[in-house]
Tab-separated table of C-alpha atoms and ligand atoms in Angstrom:
chain	number	residue	atom	x	y	z
A	108	MET	CA	8.558	-25.085	-16.371
A	109	THR	CA	7.712	-27.369	-13.431
A	110	THR	CA	8.250	-26.706	-9.957
A	111	GLN	CA	11.424	-29.079	-9.998
A	112	GLU	CA	12.741	-27.170	-13.029
A	113	THR	CA	12.378	-23.696	-11.229
A	114	ILE	CA	14.062	-25.135	-8.048
A	115	GLU	CA	16.867	-26.760	-10.105
A	116	LEU	CA	17.675	-23.126	-11.771
A	117	PHE	CA	17.940	-21.796	-7.957
A	118	GLU	CA	19.961	-24.147	-6.752
A	119	LYS	CA	22.615	-23.853	-9.653
A	120	TYR	CA	22.282	-20.023	-10.105
A	121	VAL	CA	20.727	-18.222	-7.004
A	122	ILE	CA	22.760	-17.853	-3.942
A	123	GLY	CA	21.277	-19.840	-1.225
A	124	ASN	CA	20.946	-17.255	1.316
A	125	TYR	CA	17.321	-17.868	2.178
A	126	PRO	CA	15.721	-21.003	3.507
A	127	ARG	CA	12.748	-21.375	0.826
A	128	LEU	CA	9.666	-23.458	0.832
A	129	PRO	CA	9.442	-25.862	-2.109
A	130	ARG	CA	6.687	-23.800	-3.930
A	131	VAL	CA	6.889	-21.815	-7.031
A	132	ILE	CA	4.302	-18.961	-6.978
A	133	VAL	CA	3.269	-17.837	-10.226
A	134	LYS	CA	0.100	-15.744	-9.457
A	135	GLY	CA	-1.444	-13.832	-6.844
A	136	GLU	CA	-4.746	-12.300	-6.434
A	137	GLY	CA	-6.199	-10.530	-3.349
A	138	SER	CA	-5.734	-12.932	-0.210
A	139	TYR	CA	-4.750	-15.605	-2.239
A	140	MET	CA	-1.653	-17.021	-4.014
A	141	PHE	CA	-1.383	-19.867	-6.563
A	142	ASP	CA	1.586	-22.098	-7.094
A	143	ALA	CA	2.934	-23.745	-10.506
A	144	ASP	CA	1.226	-27.023	-9.435
A	145	GLY	CA	-2.356	-25.493	-9.270
A	146	ASN	CA	-2.594	-25.090	-5.782
A	147	LYS	CA	-4.270	-22.185	-4.079
A	148	VAL	CA	-3.098	-20.864	-0.803
A	149	LEU	CA	-4.676	-18.321	1.735
A	150	ASP	CA	-2.080	-15.837	2.068
A	151	MET	CA	-2.034	-14.422	5.716
A	152	PHE	CA	1.725	-13.324	5.239
A	153	PRO	CA	1.605	-11.695	1.748
A	154	GLY	CA	5.189	-10.972	0.508
A	155	TRP	CA	6.310	-10.350	4.227
A	156	ALA	CA	3.493	-7.804	4.492
A	157	VAL	CA	4.695	-5.829	1.157
A	158	SER	CA	1.334	-7.012	-0.453
A	159	GLY	CA	-0.409	-4.978	2.342
A	160	ILE	CA	-3.623	-4.355	0.324
A	161	GLY	CA	-3.690	-7.955	-1.139
A	162	HIS	CA	-1.809	-9.282	-4.297
A	163	CYS	CA	-2.183	-7.379	-7.456
A	164	HIS	CA	-4.697	-4.979	-5.905
A	165	PRO	CA	-6.649	-3.753	-9.259
A	166	LYS	CA	-5.970	0.097	-8.596
A	167	VAL	CA	-2.225	-0.561	-8.037
A	168	VAL	CA	-1.896	-2.748	-11.144
A	169	GLU	CA	-3.743	-0.021	-13.345
A	170	ALA	CA	-1.632	2.775	-11.902
A	171	ILE	CA	1.497	0.642	-12.651
A	172	ARG	CA	0.271	0.042	-16.355
A	173	ASN	CA	-0.512	3.766	-16.836
A	174	GLN	CA	2.629	5.130	-15.614
A	175	ALA	CA	4.671	2.325	-17.292
A	176	GLY	CA	3.363	3.564	-20.377
A	177	ARG	CA	4.584	7.343	-19.806
A	178	LEU	CA	7.796	7.434	-17.693
A	179	LEU	CA	9.432	4.540	-15.654
A	180	HIS	CA	12.279	6.387	-14.002
A	181	ILE	CA	13.826	10.006	-14.114
A	182	ASP	CA	16.695	10.864	-12.034
A	183	ASN	CA	16.433	13.101	-9.023
A	184	THR	CA	18.357	16.212	-10.414
A	185	LEU	CA	14.818	16.478	-12.316
A	186	TYR	CA	11.445	16.611	-10.774
A	187	SER	CA	8.813	14.021	-11.585
A	188	GLU	CA	4.949	14.439	-10.619
A	189	PRO	CA	4.211	10.901	-8.797
A	190	GLN	CA	6.944	11.655	-6.195
A	191	GLY	CA	5.663	15.055	-5.327
A	192	LYS	CA	2.019	14.047	-4.944
A	193	LEU	CA	2.911	10.674	-2.758
A	194	ALA	CA	5.057	13.143	-0.777
A	195	LYS	CA	2.059	15.212	0.016
A	196	LEU	CA	-0.303	12.445	0.446
A	197	LEU	CA	2.151	10.897	3.014
A	198	SER	CA	2.555	14.198	4.999
A	199	GLU	CA	-1.102	14.912	5.176
A	200	ARG	CA	-1.646	11.477	6.619
A	201	ALA	CA	1.188	11.810	9.095
A	202	PHE	CA	2.630	14.754	10.957
A	203	GLY	CA	3.144	17.261	8.171
A	204	GLY	CA	6.691	16.280	7.376
A	205	LYS	CA	8.620	16.073	4.380
A	206	SER	CA	9.962	12.707	2.693
A	207	PHE	CA	12.908	11.410	1.216
A	208	PHE	CA	12.312	8.214	-0.919
A	209	CYS	CA	14.579	5.083	-1.413
A	210	ASN	CA	14.022	1.752	-2.313
A	211	SER	CA	13.686	-0.579	0.992
A	212	GLY	CA	13.290	-0.531	4.731
A	213	ALA	CA	16.949	-0.781	5.540
A	214	GLU	CA	17.588	2.435	3.188
A	215	ALA	CA	14.950	4.449	4.771
A	216	ASN	CA	16.540	3.591	8.225
A	217	GLU	CA	19.948	4.411	6.990
A	218	ALA	CA	19.012	7.726	5.687
A	219	ALA	CA	17.276	8.467	9.377
A	220	LEU	CA	20.242	7.602	11.098
A	221	LYS	CA	22.589	9.862	8.840
A	222	LEU	CA	19.845	12.692	9.241
A	223	ALA	CA	20.262	12.263	12.993
A	224	ARG	CA	23.928	12.535	13.163
A	225	LEU	CA	23.807	15.600	10.468
A	226	HIS	CA	21.004	17.583	12.262
A	227	THR	CA	22.460	17.247	15.836
A	228	PRO	CA	25.861	18.455	17.169
A	229	GLN	CA	29.001	16.739	16.273
A	230	GLN	CA	29.528	15.164	19.867
A	231	LYS	CA	26.165	13.548	19.633
A	232	TYR	CA	26.859	10.339	17.732
A	233	LYS	CA	25.165	7.736	19.732
A	234	PHE	CA	22.073	5.907	18.896
A	235	ILE	CA	19.912	4.020	21.494
A	236	THR	CA	17.807	0.862	20.095
A	237	ALA	CA	15.915	-1.723	21.718
A	238	GLU	CA	16.438	-5.558	22.398
A	239	GLY	CA	14.383	-7.610	19.957
A	240	SER	CA	14.336	-4.844	17.278
A	241	PHE	CA	14.695	-5.486	13.556
A	242	HIS	CA	15.854	-2.594	11.465
A	243	GLY	CA	17.514	-3.977	8.425
A	244	ARG	CA	20.378	-5.645	6.900
A	245	THR	CA	23.154	-3.046	5.776
A	246	PHE	CA	25.835	-2.553	8.263
A	247	ALA	CA	24.305	0.271	10.072
A	248	THR	CA	20.812	-1.090	10.265
A	249	MET	CA	22.278	-4.569	11.374
A	250	THR	CA	24.008	-2.777	14.137
A	251	ALA	CA	21.049	-0.921	15.139
A	252	THR	CA	19.309	-4.279	15.216
A	253	ALA	CA	19.742	-5.408	18.830
A	254	GLN	CA	19.775	-9.162	18.435
A	255	PRO	CA	23.203	-10.961	18.675
A	256	LYS	CA	21.894	-13.831	15.971
A	257	HIS	CA	21.956	-11.033	13.432
A	258	HIS	CA	25.574	-9.937	14.228
A	259	GLU	CA	27.294	-13.399	14.231
A	260	GLY	CA	30.449	-13.473	11.928
A	261	LEU	CA	29.991	-9.999	10.928
A	262	LEU	CA	31.686	-8.189	13.762
A	263	PRO	CA	33.017	-5.708	14.406
A	264	LEU	CA	29.957	-3.558	14.024
A	265	LEU	CA	29.528	0.210	13.455
A	266	PRO	CA	30.380	2.193	16.668
A	267	GLY	CA	27.924	4.145	18.642
A	268	PHE	CA	25.088	2.093	19.420
A	269	VAL	CA	23.811	1.382	22.829
A	270	TYR	CA	21.229	-1.312	23.173
A	271	VAL	CA	18.433	-1.362	26.125
A	272	PRO	CA	15.612	-3.821	26.918
A	273	PHE	CA	12.332	-3.117	25.141
A	274	ASN	CA	9.524	-1.395	27.173
A	275	ASP	CA	11.992	-0.717	30.221
A	276	VAL	CA	11.643	3.130	30.989
A	277	VAL	CA	14.285	2.684	33.764
A	278	ALA	CA	16.905	1.261	31.330
A	279	MET	CA	16.151	3.592	28.544
A	280	GLU	CA	16.416	6.684	31.107
A	281	ALA	CA	19.858	5.156	32.263
A	282	ALA	CA	21.029	4.643	28.577
A	283	PHE	CA	20.790	8.692	27.941
A	284	THR	CA	23.939	10.770	27.937
A	285	ASP	CA	24.571	14.118	26.075
A	286	GLU	CA	26.239	12.036	23.397
A	287	VAL	CA	23.012	10.538	22.322
A	288	ALA	CA	21.823	11.618	18.779
A	289	ALA	CA	18.570	9.539	18.582
A	290	VAL	CA	16.494	6.614	19.781
A	291	MET	CA	15.639	4.492	16.976
A	292	ILE	CA	12.536	2.209	17.904
A	293	GLU	CA	9.641	0.246	16.338
A	294	PRO	CA	6.347	1.515	17.972
A	295	ILE	CA	5.378	-2.332	17.824
A	296	GLN	CA	8.174	-4.699	17.211
A	297	GLY	CA	7.431	-7.181	14.438
A	298	GLU	CA	10.304	-9.640	13.835
A	299	GLY	CA	10.876	-9.459	17.528
A	300	GLY	CA	7.353	-11.254	17.979
A	301	ILE	CA	4.649	-8.798	17.870
A	302	ASN	CA	5.712	-6.919	20.980
A	303	ILE	CA	3.500	-3.840	22.139
A	304	PRO	CA	5.016	-1.411	24.559
A	305	ASP	CA	3.026	0.565	27.174
A	306	LYS	CA	1.813	4.066	25.959
A	307	GLU	CA	3.668	5.370	28.783
A	308	TYR	CA	6.937	4.005	27.492
A	309	LEU	CA	6.907	5.542	24.377
A	310	GLN	CA	5.603	9.002	25.560
A	311	LYS	CA	8.676	8.725	28.149
A	312	ILE	CA	11.186	8.267	25.461
A	313	ARG	CA	9.655	11.275	23.739
A	314	ARG	CA	10.238	13.398	26.946
A	315	LEU	CA	13.749	12.062	27.291
A	316	CYS	CA	14.739	12.947	23.797
A	317	ASP	CA	13.384	16.252	24.080
A	318	GLU	CA	15.158	16.925	27.467
A	319	ASN	CA	18.325	15.543	25.873
A	320	LYS	CA	17.984	17.341	22.562
A	321	ALA	CA	18.005	13.837	20.973
A	322	LEU	CA	15.570	12.976	17.933
A	323	LEU	CA	13.050	10.174	18.154
A	324	ILE	CA	12.960	7.818	14.989
A	325	PHE	CA	10.136	5.380	14.829
A	326	ASP	CA	10.796	2.611	12.317
A	327	GLU	CA	7.239	2.032	10.919
A	328	VAL	CA	8.519	-0.229	8.053
A	329	THR	CA	6.176	-2.859	8.943
A	330	THR	CA	3.535	-0.947	11.157
A	331	GLY	CA	3.125	1.772	8.818
A	332	VAL	CA	0.548	2.402	5.796
A	333	GLY	CA	-2.494	1.168	7.677
A	334	ARG	CA	-1.651	-2.323	8.974
A	335	THR	CA	-2.525	-1.485	12.664
A	336	GLY	CA	-6.067	0.129	11.675
A	337	LYS	CA	-4.298	3.734	11.679
A	338	TRP	CA	-2.134	5.116	8.870
A	339	PHE	CA	0.832	4.865	11.362
A	340	ALA	CA	1.316	2.704	14.641
A	341	TYR	CA	2.464	6.083	16.479
A	342	GLN	CA	-1.011	7.408	16.158
A	343	HIS	CA	-2.287	4.520	18.727
A	344	PHE	CA	0.298	6.137	21.286
A	345	ASP	CA	-0.081	9.851	20.979
A	346	VAL	CA	3.553	10.220	20.577
A	347	VAL	CA	4.864	12.003	17.405
A	348	PRO	CA	8.483	11.215	16.145
A	349	ASP	CA	10.738	13.433	14.432
A	350	ILE	CA	11.802	10.978	11.764
A	351	MET	CA	9.591	8.090	10.700
A	352	THR	CA	10.579	5.333	8.090
A	353	MET	CA	8.154	3.318	6.169
A	354	ALA	CA	8.610	0.664	3.135
A	355	LYS	CA	7.037	-2.800	3.141
A	356	ALA	CA	3.266	-2.105	2.260
A	357	LEU	CA	3.937	1.312	0.744
A	358	GLY	CA	4.250	0.273	-2.778
A	359	GLY	CA	1.655	-2.280	-2.810
A	360	GLY	CA	4.201	-4.778	-4.192
A	361	MET	CA	6.720	-2.405	-5.775
A	362	ALA	CA	9.971	-1.745	-4.287
A	363	ILE	CA	9.751	1.657	-2.302
A	364	GLY	CA	11.046	3.096	1.094
A	365	ALA	CA	10.497	6.453	2.542
A	366	MET	CA	11.814	8.562	5.539
A	367	MET	CA	9.699	11.366	6.630
A	368	ALA	CA	11.136	14.144	8.856
A	369	LYS	CA	9.749	17.200	10.697
A	370	ASP	CA	10.369	20.252	8.613
A	371	GLU	CA	13.235	21.642	10.782
A	372	VAL	CA	15.004	18.408	10.839
A	373	ALA	CA	14.407	17.612	7.148
A	374	ALA	CA	16.291	20.966	6.488
A	375	SER	CA	19.545	19.378	7.708
A	376	LEU	CA	19.617	17.016	4.659
A	377	VAL	CA	21.184	19.366	2.083
A	378	PRO	CA	22.461	18.385	-1.505
A	379	GLY	CA	25.374	16.323	-1.243
A	380	LYS	CA	24.854	14.539	2.124
A	381	HIS	CA	22.677	11.658	0.892
A	382	ALA	CA	21.170	10.126	-2.295
A	383	THR	CA	19.781	7.202	-4.068
A	384	THR	CA	19.856	6.464	-7.824
A	385	PHE	CA	16.347	4.675	-7.981
A	386	GLY	CA	14.731	6.319	-5.115
A	387	GLY	CA	11.287	7.720	-5.595
A	388	ASN	CA	11.185	6.579	-9.369
A	389	ALA	CA	7.970	7.574	-10.914
A	390	LEU	CA	6.749	3.755	-11.181
A	391	ALA	CA	7.085	3.224	-7.501
A	392	CYS	CA	5.711	6.541	-6.414
A	393	ALA	CA	2.637	6.115	-8.736
A	394	ALA	CA	1.943	2.620	-7.227
A	395	ALA	CA	2.344	4.164	-3.709
A	396	VAL	CA	-0.312	6.794	-4.725
A	397	ALA	CA	-2.512	4.291	-5.704
A	398	VAL	CA	-1.976	2.160	-2.534
A	399	ILE	CA	-3.038	5.305	-0.358
A	400	GLU	CA	-6.191	6.086	-2.648
A	401	ALA	CA	-7.522	2.631	-2.496
A	402	ILE	CA	-6.919	2.431	1.453
A	403	GLU	CA	-9.136	5.531	1.689
A	404	GLU	CA	-11.674	4.585	-1.164
A	405	GLU	CA	-12.242	1.239	0.241
A	406	LYS	CA	-12.061	2.020	3.848
A	407	LEU	CA	-9.459	-0.124	4.608
A	408	LEU	CA	-8.151	1.325	7.834
A	409	GLN	CA	-11.483	0.613	9.097
A	410	ASN	CA	-11.341	-3.083	7.867
A	411	ALA	CA	-8.075	-3.717	9.335
A	412	ALA	CA	-9.147	-2.640	12.781
A	413	GLU	CA	-12.345	-4.453	12.500
A	414	VAL	CA	-11.224	-7.716	10.840
A	415	GLY	CA	-8.071	-7.623	13.237
A	416	ARG	CA	-10.327	-7.610	16.361
A	417	TYR	CA	-12.243	-10.573	14.862
A	418	ALA	CA	-9.055	-12.450	14.153
A	419	LYS	CA	-7.722	-11.990	17.586
A	420	GLU	CA	-11.189	-13.174	19.195
A	421	LYS	CA	-11.140	-16.133	17.014
A	422	LEU	CA	-7.262	-17.139	17.542
A	423	GLU	CA	-8.024	-16.590	21.423
A	424	LEU	CA	-10.959	-19.252	21.083
A	425	LEU	CA	-8.550	-21.625	19.826
A	426	LYS	CA	-6.644	-21.359	23.122
A	427	GLN	CA	-9.186	-23.260	24.978
A	428	LYS	CA	-8.791	-26.349	22.588
A	429	HIS	CA	-4.964	-26.466	22.129
A	430	SER	CA	-2.609	-25.904	25.079
A	431	ILE	CA	0.437	-25.163	22.840
A	432	ILE	CA	-1.418	-21.423	22.508
A	433	ASP	CA	-0.368	-19.237	25.387
A	434	HIS	CA	-1.945	-15.980	24.260
A	435	VAL	CA	-2.550	-13.838	21.369
A	436	ARG	CA	-0.775	-10.030	21.117
A	437	SER	CA	-2.365	-7.820	18.244
A	438	VAL	CA	-2.892	-4.491	17.064
A	439	GLY	CA	-5.279	-4.458	13.942
A	440	LEU	CA	-3.727	-6.841	11.424
A	441	MET	CA	-0.347	-7.415	13.151
A	442	ILE	CA	-1.065	-10.357	14.950
A	443	GLY	CA	1.404	-12.692	16.938
A	444	VAL	CA	-0.007	-16.018	18.450
A	445	GLN	CA	2.385	-16.914	21.363
A	446	LEU	CA	3.077	-20.608	21.528
A	447	THR	CA	4.536	-22.492	24.526
A	448	GLY	CA	6.379	-24.495	22.066
A	449	PRO	CA	8.333	-24.536	18.653
A	450	GLY	CA	6.007	-23.336	15.651
A	451	SER	CA	8.131	-23.587	12.521
A	452	GLU	CA	6.629	-27.161	12.011
A	453	ILE	CA	3.217	-25.799	12.398
A	454	VAL	CA	4.001	-23.258	9.686
A	455	ASP	CA	5.048	-25.855	7.236
A	456	LYS	CA	1.965	-27.849	7.941
A	457	CYS	CA	-0.380	-24.919	7.546
A	458	LEU	CA	1.134	-24.510	4.020
A	459	ASP	CA	0.734	-28.108	3.125
A	460	ASN	CA	-3.072	-27.674	4.047
A	461	GLY	CA	-3.484	-24.348	2.131
A	462	LEU	CA	-2.532	-21.395	4.689
A	463	ARG	CA	0.445	-19.247	4.766
A	464	ILE	CA	1.603	-17.787	8.045
A	465	ASN	CA	5.084	-17.259	9.487
A	466	CYS	CA	6.863	-18.041	12.877
A	467	THR	CA	9.191	-15.688	14.334
A	468	GLN	CA	11.587	-16.080	17.330
A	469	GLY	CA	10.821	-19.820	17.251
A	470	THR	CA	7.530	-19.690	19.277
A	471	VAL	CA	5.513	-16.966	17.774
A	472	LEU	CA	3.184	-17.681	14.927
A	473	ARG	CA	2.676	-14.387	13.047
A	474	PHE	CA	-0.568	-13.356	10.827
A	475	MET	CA	0.101	-10.188	8.720
A	476	PRO	CA	-2.928	-10.484	6.450
A	477	PRO	CA	-3.855	-8.237	3.588
A	478	MET	CA	-5.833	-5.122	4.724
A	479	ILE	CA	-8.669	-6.374	2.163
A	480	VAL	CA	-8.953	-9.502	4.300
A	481	THR	CA	-12.666	-10.667	5.196
A	482	LYS	CA	-13.978	-12.575	8.232
A	483	GLU	CA	-14.743	-15.391	6.190
A	484	GLN	CA	-11.114	-15.600	5.199
A	485	ILE	CA	-10.097	-15.185	8.933
A	486	GLU	CA	-12.307	-18.121	9.785
A	487	GLU	CA	-10.761	-20.078	6.879
A	488	ALA	CA	-7.524	-19.575	8.326
A	489	VAL	CA	-8.458	-20.254	11.704
A	490	ASP	CA	-10.132	-23.526	10.775
A	491	ILE	CA	-6.863	-24.694	8.955
A	492	LEU	CA	-4.670	-23.842	11.987
A	493	ASP	CA	-7.103	-25.688	14.351
A	494	ASN	CA	-7.073	-28.976	12.194
A	495	VAL	CA	-3.151	-28.589	12.075
A	496	LEU	CA	-2.910	-28.133	15.846
A	497	THR	CA	-5.429	-31.167	16.546
A	498	GLU	CA	-3.169	-33.392	14.170
A	499	GLN	CA	-0.053	-32.234	15.710
A	500	ALA	CA	-1.346	-33.190	19.221
A	501	LYS	CA	-1.997	-36.614	18.205
B	103	LIG	C1	11.468	-5.301	6.992
B	103	LIG	C2	11.857	-4.349	8.026
B	103	LIG	C3	13.006	-3.535	7.862
B	103	LIG	C4	13.860	-3.887	6.683
B	103	LIG	O1	13.200	-3.602	5.565
B	103	LIG	P1	14.067	-4.055	4.045
B	103	LIG	O2	13.242	-3.705	3.140
B	103	LIG	O3	14.158	-5.674	4.233
B	103	LIG	O4	15.322	-3.389	4.058
B	103	LIG	C5	13.342	-2.790	8.775
B	103	LIG	N1	12.744	-2.599	9.755
B	103	LIG	C6	11.310	-3.094	10.175
B	103	LIG	C7	10.585	-2.789	11.238
B	103	LIG	C8	11.019	-4.274	9.282
B	103	LIG	O5	10.032	-4.865	9.566
């Protein structure tokens, strides 16, 4: 099929709820993707950070092939080996909790919100979330997402949500009442623009939650599974949550989400209270096990930290040449370039020149390279951006 033929199928048969770039991707390999017209693109935003260790990582592909020949899915009224194995690997790399598996980030956050209500006394029904957050598109997670643009046309929202400015200790303290069941927050905001809070902020929230017998939920759907150079972003802040959610990079390209909770909290999720048909299926869990093993065998946490620092340095150098760059915010391979003007045209031009990045909040260029990325590939990306910005300024 030609690119045009595929696009015509979409126009006729696929609901148009996504603004799509006019490219048909037919193959992915490591840090690169290839389109139907034979173009090679350096992918610094692979599948919105889902292909966190690169497209079609060989160990993940092999694990999927092996598992696919044995068992794809068995329902959760029986046991399967990959789900148990994955839960153990995650627990050992986090805070020793237990996991519930689902199929997406929004589902993981839904589970977290339900668990918080189930675990706390009935009068505690409120959730505090931060402005600029992104927690998903279901009704509860959309309500948790404290950005009016995501609510337009969808009112009324779910009751019980309280919004506070991000990284504002005073506002957080003021929002607490004895009706608060939990705070849900991203340790580093992604879609909100790569916003990194002060360590003291997250530590203060932890104390407030303890004093008010509320739970702390970290949404690590983007930050989790290594992107920041540690398994989970909370490990940079010395703050342990009661509940943590993850999804994007977990399956290496397979759809999977997880909610992990401390043992005593997890105990409140008893049979009949929550479930999902596909969650924790053998195929997705086998892929996730392979992701974790590959990260360890190939020392990808170290690579994310080291190449992340290098990327930040290189992007900061561009600032001297291009006044549109204000500053760079990053932790590991979660990188935001704050511009003084709009970024979406820059993203389009980068793609025309063989580089995929993203723009969020209008003026933040987002780089979320795969954890296998090399310094040479960062140089390649920065060169393309450099040329695009030079052209743009003419
Ligand atoms: C992507 C994302 C979600 C939603 O995940 P889906 O898989 O799209 O439902 C939730 N929280 C954060 C922080 C995310 O980045």
